[in-house]
CSV table of C-alpha atoms in Angstrom, one decimal:
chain,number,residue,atom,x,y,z
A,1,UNK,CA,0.0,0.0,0.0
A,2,UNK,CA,2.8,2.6,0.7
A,3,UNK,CA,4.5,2.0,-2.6
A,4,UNK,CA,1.3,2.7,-4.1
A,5,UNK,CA,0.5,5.9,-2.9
A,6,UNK,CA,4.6,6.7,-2.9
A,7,UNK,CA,3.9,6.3,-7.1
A,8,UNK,CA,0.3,7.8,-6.5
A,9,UNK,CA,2.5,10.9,-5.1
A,10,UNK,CA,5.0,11.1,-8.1
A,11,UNK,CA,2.1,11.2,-10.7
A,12,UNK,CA,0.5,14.3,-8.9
A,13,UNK,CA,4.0,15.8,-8.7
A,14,UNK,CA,4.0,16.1,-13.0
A,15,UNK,CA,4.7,19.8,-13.9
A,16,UNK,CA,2.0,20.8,-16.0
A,17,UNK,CA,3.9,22.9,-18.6
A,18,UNK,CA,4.7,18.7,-19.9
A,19,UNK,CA,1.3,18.4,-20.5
A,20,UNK,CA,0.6,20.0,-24.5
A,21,UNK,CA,-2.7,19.7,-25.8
A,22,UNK,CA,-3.5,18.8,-29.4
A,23,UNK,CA,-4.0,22.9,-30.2
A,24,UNK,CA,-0.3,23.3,-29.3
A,25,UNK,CA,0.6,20.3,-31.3
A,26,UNK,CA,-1.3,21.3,-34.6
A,27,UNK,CA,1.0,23.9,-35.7
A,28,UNK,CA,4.1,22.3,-36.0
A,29,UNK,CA,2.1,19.6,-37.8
A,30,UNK,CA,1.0,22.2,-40.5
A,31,UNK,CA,4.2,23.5,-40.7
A,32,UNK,CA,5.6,19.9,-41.4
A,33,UNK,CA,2.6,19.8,-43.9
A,34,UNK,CA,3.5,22.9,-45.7
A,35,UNK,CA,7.4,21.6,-46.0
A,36,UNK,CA,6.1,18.2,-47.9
A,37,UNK,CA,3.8,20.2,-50.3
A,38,UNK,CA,7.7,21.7,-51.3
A,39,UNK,CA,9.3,18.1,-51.6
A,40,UNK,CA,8.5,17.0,-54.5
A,41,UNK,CA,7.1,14.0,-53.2
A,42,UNK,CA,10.5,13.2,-50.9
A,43,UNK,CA,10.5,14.5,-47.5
A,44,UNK,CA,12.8,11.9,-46.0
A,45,UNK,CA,16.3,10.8,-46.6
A,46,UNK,CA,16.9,9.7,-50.3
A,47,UNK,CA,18.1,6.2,-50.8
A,48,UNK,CA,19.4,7.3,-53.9
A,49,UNK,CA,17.5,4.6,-55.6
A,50,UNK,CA,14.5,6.3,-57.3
A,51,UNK,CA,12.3,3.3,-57.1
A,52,UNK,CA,12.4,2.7,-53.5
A,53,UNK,CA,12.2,7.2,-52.9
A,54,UNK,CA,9.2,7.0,-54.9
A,55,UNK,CA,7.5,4.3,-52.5
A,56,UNK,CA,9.1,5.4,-49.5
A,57,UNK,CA,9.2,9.3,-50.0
A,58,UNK,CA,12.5,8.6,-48.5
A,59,UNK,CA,13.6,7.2,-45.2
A,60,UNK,CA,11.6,9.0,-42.1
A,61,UNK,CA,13.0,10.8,-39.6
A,62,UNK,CA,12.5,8.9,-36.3
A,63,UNK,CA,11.7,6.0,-38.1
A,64,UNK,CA,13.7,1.8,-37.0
A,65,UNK,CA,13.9,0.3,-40.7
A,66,UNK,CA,15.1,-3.0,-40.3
A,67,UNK,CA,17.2,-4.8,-43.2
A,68,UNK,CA,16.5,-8.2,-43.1
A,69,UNK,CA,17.7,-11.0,-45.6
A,70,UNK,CA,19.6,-14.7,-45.9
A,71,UNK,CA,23.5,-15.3,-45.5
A,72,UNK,CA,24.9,-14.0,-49.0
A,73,UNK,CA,21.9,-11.7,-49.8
A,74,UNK,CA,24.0,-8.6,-49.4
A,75,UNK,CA,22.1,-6.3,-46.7
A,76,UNK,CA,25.4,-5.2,-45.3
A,77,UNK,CA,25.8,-4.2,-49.4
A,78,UNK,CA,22.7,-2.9,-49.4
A,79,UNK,CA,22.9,-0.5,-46.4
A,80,UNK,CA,26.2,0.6,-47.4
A,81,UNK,CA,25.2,2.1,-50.5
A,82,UNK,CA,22.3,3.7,-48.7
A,83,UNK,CA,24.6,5.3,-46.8
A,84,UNK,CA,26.6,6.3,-49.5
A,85,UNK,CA,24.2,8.0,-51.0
A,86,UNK,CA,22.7,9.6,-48.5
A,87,UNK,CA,26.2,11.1,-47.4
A,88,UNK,CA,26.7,12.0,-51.2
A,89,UNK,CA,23.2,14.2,-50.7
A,90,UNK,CA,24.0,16.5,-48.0
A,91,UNK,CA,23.3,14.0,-45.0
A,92,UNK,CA,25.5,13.1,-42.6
A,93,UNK,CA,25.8,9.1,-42.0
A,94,UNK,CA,27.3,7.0,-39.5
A,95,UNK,CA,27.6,3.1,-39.5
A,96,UNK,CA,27.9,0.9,-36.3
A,97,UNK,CA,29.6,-2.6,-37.9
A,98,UNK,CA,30.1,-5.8,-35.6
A,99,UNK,CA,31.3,-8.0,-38.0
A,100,UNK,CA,33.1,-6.3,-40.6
A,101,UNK,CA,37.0,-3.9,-40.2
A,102,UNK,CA,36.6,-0.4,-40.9
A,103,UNK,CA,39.3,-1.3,-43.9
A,104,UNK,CA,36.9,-4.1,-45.4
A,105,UNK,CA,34.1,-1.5,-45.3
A,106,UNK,CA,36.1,0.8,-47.3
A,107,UNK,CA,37.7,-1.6,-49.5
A,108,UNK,CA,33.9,-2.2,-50.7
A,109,UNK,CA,33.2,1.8,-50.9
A,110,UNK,CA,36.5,2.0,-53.2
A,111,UNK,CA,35.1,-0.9,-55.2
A,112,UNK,CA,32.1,0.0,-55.8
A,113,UNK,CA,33.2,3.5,-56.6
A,114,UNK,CA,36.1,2.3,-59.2
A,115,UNK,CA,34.0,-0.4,-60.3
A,116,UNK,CA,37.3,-2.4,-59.6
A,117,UNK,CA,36.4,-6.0,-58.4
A,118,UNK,CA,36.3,-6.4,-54.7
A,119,UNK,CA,38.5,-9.2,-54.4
A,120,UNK,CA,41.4,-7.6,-55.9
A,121,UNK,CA,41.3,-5.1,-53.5
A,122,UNK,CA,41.5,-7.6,-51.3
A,123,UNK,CA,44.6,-9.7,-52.9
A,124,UNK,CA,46.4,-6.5,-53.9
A,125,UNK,CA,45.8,-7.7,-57.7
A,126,UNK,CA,45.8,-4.2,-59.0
A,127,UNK,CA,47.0,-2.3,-62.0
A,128,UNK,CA,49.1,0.3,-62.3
A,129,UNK,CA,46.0,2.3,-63.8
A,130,UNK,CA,43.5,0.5,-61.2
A,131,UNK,CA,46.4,2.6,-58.4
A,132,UNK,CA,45.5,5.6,-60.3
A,133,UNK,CA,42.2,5.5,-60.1
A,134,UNK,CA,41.7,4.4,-56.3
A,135,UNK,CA,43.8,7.1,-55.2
A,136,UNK,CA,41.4,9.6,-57.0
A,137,UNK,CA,38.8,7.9,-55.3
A,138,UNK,CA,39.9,7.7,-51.8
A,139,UNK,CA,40.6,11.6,-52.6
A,140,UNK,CA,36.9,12.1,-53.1
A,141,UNK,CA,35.6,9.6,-50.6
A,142,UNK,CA,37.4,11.1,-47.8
A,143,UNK,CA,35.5,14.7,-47.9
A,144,UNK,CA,32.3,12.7,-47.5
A,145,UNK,CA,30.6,13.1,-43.7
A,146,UNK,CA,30.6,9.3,-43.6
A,147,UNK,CA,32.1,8.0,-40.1
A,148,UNK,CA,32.5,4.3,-39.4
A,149,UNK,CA,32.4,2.8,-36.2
A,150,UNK,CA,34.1,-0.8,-35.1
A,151,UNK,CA,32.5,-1.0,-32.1
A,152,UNK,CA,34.8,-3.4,-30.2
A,153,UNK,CA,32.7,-2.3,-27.3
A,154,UNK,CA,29.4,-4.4,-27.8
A,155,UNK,CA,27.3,-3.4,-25.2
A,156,UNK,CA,23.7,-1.6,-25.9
A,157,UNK,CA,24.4,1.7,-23.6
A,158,UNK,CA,27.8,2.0,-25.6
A,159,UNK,CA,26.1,1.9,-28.4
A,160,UNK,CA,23.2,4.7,-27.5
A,161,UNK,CA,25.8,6.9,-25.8
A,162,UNK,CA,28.2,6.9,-29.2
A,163,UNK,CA,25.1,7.5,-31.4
A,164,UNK,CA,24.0,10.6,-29.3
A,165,UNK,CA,27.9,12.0,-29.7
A,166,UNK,CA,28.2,11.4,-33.3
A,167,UNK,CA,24.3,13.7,-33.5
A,168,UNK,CA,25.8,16.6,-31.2
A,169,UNK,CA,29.0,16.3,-32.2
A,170,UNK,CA,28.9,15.6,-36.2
A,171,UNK,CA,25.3,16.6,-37.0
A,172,UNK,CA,24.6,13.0,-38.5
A,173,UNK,CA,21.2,12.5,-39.9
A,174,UNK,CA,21.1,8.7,-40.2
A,175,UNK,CA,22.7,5.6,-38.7
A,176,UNK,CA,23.0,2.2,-39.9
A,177,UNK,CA,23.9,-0.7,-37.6
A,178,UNK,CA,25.2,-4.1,-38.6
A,179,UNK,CA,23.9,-5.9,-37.1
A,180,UNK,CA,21.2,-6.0,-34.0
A,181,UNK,CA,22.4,-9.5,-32.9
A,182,UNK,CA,26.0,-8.4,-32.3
A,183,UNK,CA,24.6,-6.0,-29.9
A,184,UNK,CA,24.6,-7.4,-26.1
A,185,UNK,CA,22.4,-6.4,-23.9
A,186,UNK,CA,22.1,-9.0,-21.0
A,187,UNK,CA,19.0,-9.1,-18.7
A,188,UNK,CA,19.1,-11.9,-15.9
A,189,UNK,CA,16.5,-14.2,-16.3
A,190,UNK,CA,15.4,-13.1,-20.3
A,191,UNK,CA,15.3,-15.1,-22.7
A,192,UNK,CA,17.7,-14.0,-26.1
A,193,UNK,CA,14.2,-12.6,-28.0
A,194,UNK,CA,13.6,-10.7,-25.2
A,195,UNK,CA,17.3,-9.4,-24.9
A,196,UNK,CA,16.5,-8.6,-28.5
A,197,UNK,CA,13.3,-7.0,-28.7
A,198,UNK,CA,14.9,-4.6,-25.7
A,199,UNK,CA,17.5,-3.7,-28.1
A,200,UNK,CA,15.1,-2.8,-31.1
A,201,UNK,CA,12.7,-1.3,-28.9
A,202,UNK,CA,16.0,1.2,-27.6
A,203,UNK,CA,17.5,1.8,-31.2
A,204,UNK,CA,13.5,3.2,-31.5
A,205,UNK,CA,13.3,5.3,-29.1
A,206,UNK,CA,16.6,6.9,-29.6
A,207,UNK,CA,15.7,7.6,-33.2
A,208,UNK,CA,12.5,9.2,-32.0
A,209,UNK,CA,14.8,11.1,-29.4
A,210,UNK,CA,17.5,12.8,-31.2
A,211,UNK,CA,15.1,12.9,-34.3
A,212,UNK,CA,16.8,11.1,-36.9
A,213,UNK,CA,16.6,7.5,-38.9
A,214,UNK,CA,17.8,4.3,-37.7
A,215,UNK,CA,18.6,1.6,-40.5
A,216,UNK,CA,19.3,-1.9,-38.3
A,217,UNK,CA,20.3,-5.1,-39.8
A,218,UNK,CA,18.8,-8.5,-39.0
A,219,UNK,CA,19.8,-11.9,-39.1
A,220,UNK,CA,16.8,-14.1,-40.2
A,221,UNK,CA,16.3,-17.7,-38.7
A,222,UNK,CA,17.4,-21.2,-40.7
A,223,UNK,CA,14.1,-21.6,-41.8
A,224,UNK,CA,14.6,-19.0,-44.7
A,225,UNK,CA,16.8,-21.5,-45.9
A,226,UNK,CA,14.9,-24.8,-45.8
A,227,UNK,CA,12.6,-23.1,-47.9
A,228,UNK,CA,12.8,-23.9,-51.8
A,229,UNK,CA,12.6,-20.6,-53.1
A,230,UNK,CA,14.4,-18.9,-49.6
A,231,UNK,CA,11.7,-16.3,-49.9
A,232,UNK,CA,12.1,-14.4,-46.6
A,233,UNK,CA,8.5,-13.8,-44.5
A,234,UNK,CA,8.3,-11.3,-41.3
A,235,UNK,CA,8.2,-14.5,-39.1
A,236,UNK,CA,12.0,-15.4,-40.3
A,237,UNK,CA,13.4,-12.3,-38.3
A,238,UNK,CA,15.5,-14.0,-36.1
A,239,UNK,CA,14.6,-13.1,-32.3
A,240,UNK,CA,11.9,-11.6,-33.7
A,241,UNK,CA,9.7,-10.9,-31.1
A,242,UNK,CA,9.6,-7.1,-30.7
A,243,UNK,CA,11.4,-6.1,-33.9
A,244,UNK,CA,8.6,-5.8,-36.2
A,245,UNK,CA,6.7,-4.4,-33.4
A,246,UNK,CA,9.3,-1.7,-33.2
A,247,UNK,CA,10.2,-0.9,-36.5
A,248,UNK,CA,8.3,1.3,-39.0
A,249,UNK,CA,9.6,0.0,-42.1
A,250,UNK,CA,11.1,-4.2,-42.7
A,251,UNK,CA,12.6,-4.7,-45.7
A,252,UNK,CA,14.4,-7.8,-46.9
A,253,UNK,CA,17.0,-8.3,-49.6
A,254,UNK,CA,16.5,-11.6,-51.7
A,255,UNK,CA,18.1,-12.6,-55.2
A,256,UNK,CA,16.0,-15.5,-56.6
A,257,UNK,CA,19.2,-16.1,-59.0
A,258,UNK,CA,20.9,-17.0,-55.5
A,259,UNK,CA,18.4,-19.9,-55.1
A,260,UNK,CA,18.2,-21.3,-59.3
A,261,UNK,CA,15.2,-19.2,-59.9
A,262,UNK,CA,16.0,-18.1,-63.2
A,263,UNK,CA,12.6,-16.2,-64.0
A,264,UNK,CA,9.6,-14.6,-61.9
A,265,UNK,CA,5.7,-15.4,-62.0
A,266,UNK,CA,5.1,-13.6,-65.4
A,267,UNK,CA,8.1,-15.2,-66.7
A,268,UNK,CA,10.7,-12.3,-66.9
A,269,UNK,CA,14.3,-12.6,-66.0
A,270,UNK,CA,15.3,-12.0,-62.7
A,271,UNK,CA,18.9,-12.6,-63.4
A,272,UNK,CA,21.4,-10.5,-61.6
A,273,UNK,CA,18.7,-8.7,-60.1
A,274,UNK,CA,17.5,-8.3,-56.2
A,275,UNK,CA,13.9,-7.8,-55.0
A,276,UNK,CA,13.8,-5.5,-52.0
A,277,UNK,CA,10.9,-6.6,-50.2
A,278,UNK,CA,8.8,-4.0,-48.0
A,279,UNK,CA,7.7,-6.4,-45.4
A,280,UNK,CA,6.1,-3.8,-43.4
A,281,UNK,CA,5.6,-0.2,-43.7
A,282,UNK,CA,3.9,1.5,-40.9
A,283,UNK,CA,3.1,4.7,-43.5
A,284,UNK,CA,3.7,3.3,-46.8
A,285,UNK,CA,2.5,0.0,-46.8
A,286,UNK,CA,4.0,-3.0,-48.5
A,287,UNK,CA,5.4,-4.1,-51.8
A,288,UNK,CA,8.9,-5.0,-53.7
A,289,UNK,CA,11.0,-3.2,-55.7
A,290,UNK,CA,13.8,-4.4,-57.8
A,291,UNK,CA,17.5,-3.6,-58.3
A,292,UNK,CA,20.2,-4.7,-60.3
A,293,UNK,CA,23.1,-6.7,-58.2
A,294,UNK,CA,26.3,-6.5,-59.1
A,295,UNK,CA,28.6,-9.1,-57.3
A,296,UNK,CA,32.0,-8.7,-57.8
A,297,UNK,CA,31.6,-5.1,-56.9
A,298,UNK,CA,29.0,-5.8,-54.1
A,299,UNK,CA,27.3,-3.0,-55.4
A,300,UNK,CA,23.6,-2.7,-56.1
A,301,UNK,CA,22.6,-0.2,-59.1
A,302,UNK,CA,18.9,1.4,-60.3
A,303,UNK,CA,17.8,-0.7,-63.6
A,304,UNK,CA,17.3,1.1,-66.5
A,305,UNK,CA,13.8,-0.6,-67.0
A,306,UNK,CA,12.3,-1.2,-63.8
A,307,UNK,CA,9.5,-4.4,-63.4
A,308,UNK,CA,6.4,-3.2,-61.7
């Protein structure tokens, strides 16, 4: 009874300036109204993909979209060129990677920017003109407001406290973090999908905080693969629990060519192509969108004629 009326006391104790009414509220709405009638249709963060900015108007501020797809897909591809591109517009990006060196990440930049095959970068098997043309391209990569993070700390609170010092400190606009199950966040007596869903739930609320867009990768279960066609479904987010609860956009990368599916429904090629899947989409609802894949660069590119 006296913890009751200790938490009865604390409610009555609410300052009343916190407490905005809808009449308050409407104006910045309008205001936000008036600034997408300017847009041109895009009032978020351009993919730099037309296709997917012309279903998505652009990635949200203050939005989770989670990147979901099968080993080999290439979603850490995928949201590396969105962050590319949306450094290469004006906004500033940061990525949190787990798994991969800050050199293999910009090995893969260079790569995809040279259109000089990944692996040789790798192996050193470069030309004397290949030389040439990396150097010019590290020379224009390196004025881009692109940071990469290693994290070799992979706890969930050094993760919030590095993304709120790269917003004050670097103005970034959008981070991408690869990927949520490398994140550790350990609650005694939890279950892993609960650790999990307290991790999406956080990279939420910190995107609603500090007002900007969260792009998180997922792992998706084994099933995906047992499957003939390894179409990906919402239930295959691994741990899934509270991520598609959290998140305002799911996406999934899948190339059918990956899994001897030569040809779609209607009998087109889908050859060296990927289907970005919108899963969920708390504004936009769902559908697929297709880009061209191309391997040796791990580079994913608009088609000139797009299906759909």
């Amino acid at each position: 009874v006296q913890d009751i009326e200790l938490e009865t006391q604390k409610i009555g104790n609410i300052d009343d300036s916190k407490i905005i009414s809808i009449k308050e509220q409407m104006p910045n709405m309008l205001k936000t109204l008036e600034k997408n009638m300017q847009s041109n249709g895009l009032t978020g963060i351009p993919s730099g993909f037309l296709c997917i900015d012309n279903f998505t108007s652009g990635w949200q501020k203050q939005d989770l979209v989670i990147i979901g797809g099968a080993s080999s897909m290439g979603k850490t591809s995928f949201a590396l060129n969105l962050a590319l591109n949306a450094v290469k517009l004006g906004h500033p990006t940061v990525i949190f990677s787990y798994e991969m060196s800050v050199n293999q990440m910009l090995m893969r930049m260079v790569s995809g920017d040279t259109d000089i095959n990944n692996k040789h970068l790798l192996k050193g098997k470069i030309y004397e003109d290949e030389l040439a043309k990396i150097h010019n391209s590290v020379s224009r990569l390196e004025k881009l407001e692109m940071y990469i993070d290693e994290c070799k700390n992979t706890s969930l609170k050094y993760l919030l406290n590095r993304i709120r010092q790269y917003v004050i400190a670097k103005n970034v606009q959008m981070v991408v973090v690869d990927y949520m199950q490398l994140i550790s966040y350990s609650l005694h007596g939890r279950s892993r999908e609960q650790e999990v869903s307290h991790v999406a739930r956080a990279l939420k609320n910190i995107a609603k905080e500090l007002d900007i867009t969260v792009i998180a990768l997922s792992q998706l279960s084994r099933n995906v693969s047992r499957r003939e066609t390894g179409r990906p479904t919402l239930a295959d987010l691994r741990e899934s629990g509270e991520i598609e609860q959290a998140a305002d956009v799911v996406t999934f990368v899948y190339r059918p060519e990956y899994y001897g599916i030569k040809t779609d429904d209607v009998g087109k090629s889908v050859e060296g192509m990927a289907e970005i899947i919108f899963a969920k989409g708390r504004n936009i609802g769902i559908g697929s969108r297709y880009l061209r894949f191309v391997d040796y660069l791990t580079k994913f590119e608009e088609l000139p004629t797009m299906p759909r």
